[in-house]
Amino acid sequence: MAESAAQPDLPALPVTFRPTRTRVVLLSVGLAMFATISAIGLMLDNLGPGERISFIFTAALFGSVLVLLSRPKVVADEAGVTVVNLTTKRRLEWAEILRVNLRPGDAWVFLDLSDGTSLPALGIQPGIAKQQAIADARALRALAETRGTGDHHH
């Protein structure tokens, strides 16, 4: 069995790709911002209760946007891939993924699908941690090549 020699860098499944560093940054910024805006709202004496609430509401709104931005991830398992973006979640079979693209200058990975469309996978983005994103994209590409085309040839 020479399988292990051929594919030394395949991650064990299931594996989750997510921009961990980006998330940490977003969530800490969100937390700090929420605390600051709320504190300002509470410290200003001449504000009525409604205005204080709107301060905190604004802070919560900013916070929730940042939480939303930290949602994306790509989960690969034996059966396929689940791509979670900001507001959408899509389940793909391995066979549906033709290519995993991370071109220079792309903000995130794009998956070319068998139905002719391209799906952005925001869970792998070079923004802050470029090497990590490239490694993740390579691992996902290797998985897609092994799983997607191994069983049936078109």
CSV table of C-alpha atoms in Angstrom, one decimal:
chain,number,residue,atom,x,y,z
A,1,MET,CA,0.0,0.0,0.0
A,2,ALA,CA,1.8,3.1,-1.2
A,3,GLU,CA,-1.2,5.4,-0.6
A,4,SER,CA,0.3,7.2,2.4
A,5,ALA,CA,3.5,8.0,0.4
A,6,ALA,CA,1.5,9.5,-2.4
A,7,GLN,CA,-0.5,11.9,-0.3
A,8,PRO,CA,1.6,12.9,2.7
A,9,ASP,CA,-0.2,16.2,3.4
A,10,LEU,CA,-3.9,15.2,3.4
A,11,PRO,CA,-5.4,16.3,6.7
A,12,ALA,CA,-7.4,13.8,8.7
A,13,LEU,CA,-11.1,14.2,8.3
A,14,PRO,CA,-13.3,15.9,9.4
A,15,VAL,CA,-11.3,19.1,9.2
A,16,THR,CA,-12.5,22.7,9.6
A,17,PHE,CA,-10.8,25.5,7.8
A,18,ARG,CA,-11.5,28.9,9.3
A,19,PRO,CA,-9.5,32.2,9.4
A,20,THR,CA,-8.7,31.8,13.1
A,21,ARG,CA,-6.4,34.8,13.3
A,22,THR,CA,-8.9,37.0,11.5
A,23,ARG,CA,-11.7,35.8,13.8
A,24,VAL,CA,-9.6,36.6,16.9
A,25,VAL,CA,-8.9,40.1,15.6
A,26,LEU,CA,-12.6,40.7,14.6
A,27,LEU,CA,-14.0,39.5,17.9
A,28,SER,CA,-11.5,41.4,20.0
A,29,VAL,CA,-12.1,44.6,18.0
A,30,GLY,CA,-15.9,44.0,18.3
A,31,LEU,CA,-15.7,43.5,22.1
A,32,ALA,CA,-13.5,46.5,22.6
A,33,MET,CA,-15.7,48.7,20.4
A,34,PHE,CA,-18.9,47.5,22.2
A,35,ALA,CA,-17.3,48.2,25.6
A,36,THR,CA,-16.1,51.7,24.5
A,37,ILE,CA,-19.4,52.8,22.9
A,38,SER,CA,-21.4,51.5,25.9
A,39,ALA,CA,-19.1,53.2,28.4
A,40,ILE,CA,-19.4,56.5,26.5
A,41,GLY,CA,-23.1,56.1,26.4
A,42,LEU,CA,-23.2,55.5,30.2
A,43,MET,CA,-20.8,58.3,31.1
A,44,LEU,CA,-22.4,61.1,29.3
A,45,ASP,CA,-24.7,62.6,32.0
A,46,ASN,CA,-27.0,64.7,29.8
A,47,LEU,CA,-28.3,61.7,27.9
A,48,GLY,CA,-31.8,60.4,28.5
A,49,PRO,CA,-32.4,56.7,28.8
A,50,GLY,CA,-33.5,56.4,25.2
A,51,GLU,CA,-30.2,57.9,24.0
A,52,ARG,CA,-28.2,55.6,26.3
A,53,ILE,CA,-30.1,52.7,24.8
A,54,SER,CA,-29.4,53.8,21.3
A,55,PHE,CA,-25.7,54.0,22.1
A,56,ILE,CA,-25.7,50.5,23.4
A,57,PHE,CA,-27.9,49.4,20.4
A,58,THR,CA,-25.4,50.9,18.0
A,59,ALA,CA,-22.6,49.1,19.8
A,60,ALA,CA,-24.5,45.8,19.6
A,61,LEU,CA,-25.1,46.4,15.9
A,62,PHE,CA,-21.4,46.9,15.3
A,63,GLY,CA,-20.7,43.8,17.4
A,64,SER,CA,-23.1,41.6,15.5
A,65,VAL,CA,-21.7,42.7,12.2
A,66,LEU,CA,-18.2,41.6,13.4
A,67,VAL,CA,-19.6,38.3,14.7
A,68,LEU,CA,-21.2,37.8,11.3
A,69,LEU,CA,-17.8,38.5,9.6
A,70,SER,CA,-16.2,35.8,11.8
A,71,ARG,CA,-18.7,33.1,10.8
A,72,PRO,CA,-17.2,31.8,7.6
A,73,LYS,CA,-15.6,28.4,7.7
A,74,VAL,CA,-15.2,25.4,5.5
A,75,VAL,CA,-15.8,21.9,7.0
A,76,ALA,CA,-14.5,18.9,5.0
A,77,ASP,CA,-15.6,15.4,6.0
A,78,GLU,CA,-15.7,12.0,4.4
A,79,ALA,CA,-18.9,12.8,2.4
A,80,GLY,CA,-18.2,16.3,1.2
A,81,VAL,CA,-17.7,19.9,2.2
A,82,THR,CA,-19.9,22.4,4.0
A,83,VAL,CA,-19.2,26.0,3.1
A,84,VAL,CA,-20.4,28.5,5.7
A,85,ASN,CA,-20.2,32.1,4.4
A,86,LEU,CA,-21.6,35.3,6.0
A,87,THR,CA,-25.3,34.5,5.6
A,88,THR,CA,-25.3,31.3,3.6
A,89,LYS,CA,-24.5,27.7,4.2
A,90,ARG,CA,-24.0,25.2,1.5
A,91,ARG,CA,-23.4,21.4,1.5
A,92,LEU,CA,-21.4,20.0,-1.4
A,93,GLU,CA,-20.5,16.5,-2.4
A,94,TRP,CA,-16.8,16.0,-3.2
A,95,ALA,CA,-17.8,15.2,-6.8
A,96,GLU,CA,-19.4,18.6,-7.2
A,97,ILE,CA,-16.0,20.4,-6.5
A,98,LEU,CA,-14.0,20.5,-9.7
A,99,ARG,CA,-11.3,23.0,-8.6
A,100,VAL,CA,-10.2,24.9,-5.5
A,101,ASN,CA,-8.9,28.3,-6.6
A,102,LEU,CA,-6.8,30.7,-4.7
A,103,ARG,CA,-5.4,33.2,-7.2
A,104,PRO,CA,-3.0,35.9,-6.2
A,105,GLY,CA,-5.1,38.9,-5.1
A,106,ASP,CA,-8.2,36.9,-4.3
A,107,ALA,CA,-9.8,37.8,-1.0
A,108,TRP,CA,-10.7,34.2,-0.5
A,109,VAL,CA,-10.9,30.8,-2.1
A,110,PHE,CA,-13.3,30.0,-4.9
A,111,LEU,CA,-14.6,26.6,-5.5
A,112,ASP,CA,-15.4,25.8,-9.2
A,113,LEU,CA,-18.5,23.5,-9.1
A,114,SER,CA,-19.7,20.9,-11.5
A,115,ASP,CA,-22.9,23.0,-12.2
A,116,GLY,CA,-20.7,25.6,-13.8
A,117,THR,CA,-20.9,28.1,-10.9
A,118,SER,CA,-18.2,29.3,-8.7
A,119,LEU,CA,-18.7,29.4,-4.9
A,120,PRO,CA,-16.7,31.7,-2.7
A,121,ALA,CA,-15.4,29.9,0.4
A,122,LEU,CA,-14.8,32.7,2.9
A,123,GLY,CA,-13.5,30.3,5.4
A,124,ILE,CA,-10.1,30.3,3.6
A,125,GLN,CA,-8.9,33.9,3.2
A,126,PRO,CA,-5.4,35.2,2.9
A,127,GLY,CA,-6.2,38.5,4.5
A,128,ILE,CA,-4.2,38.3,7.7
A,129,ALA,CA,-2.7,34.9,7.7
A,130,LYS,CA,-1.6,34.4,4.1
A,131,GLN,CA,0.6,31.3,4.5
A,132,GLN,CA,-2.2,29.6,6.5
A,133,ALA,CA,-4.8,30.3,3.8
A,134,ILE,CA,-2.4,29.0,1.1
A,135,ALA,CA,-1.8,25.8,3.1
A,136,ASP,CA,-5.6,25.4,3.8
A,137,ALA,CA,-6.4,25.9,0.1
A,138,ARG,CA,-3.8,23.3,-0.9
A,139,ALA,CA,-5.1,20.8,1.7
A,140,LEU,CA,-8.7,21.3,0.4
A,141,ARG,CA,-7.5,21.0,-3.2
A,142,ALA,CA,-5.7,17.7,-2.4
A,143,LEU,CA,-8.8,16.4,-0.6
A,144,ALA,CA,-11.0,17.4,-3.5
A,145,GLU,CA,-8.7,15.7,-6.0
A,146,THR,CA,-8.5,12.5,-4.0
A,147,ARG,CA,-12.1,12.3,-3.0
A,148,GLY,CA,-13.8,13.9,-6.0
A,149,THR,CA,-12.3,12.1,-8.9
A,150,GLY,CA,-11.0,8.9,-7.3
A,151,ASP,CA,-14.3,6.9,-7.6
A,152,HIS,CA,-15.7,7.8,-11.0
A,153,HIS,CA,-14.3,9.3,-14.2
A,154,HIS,CA,-16.4,11.4,-16.4
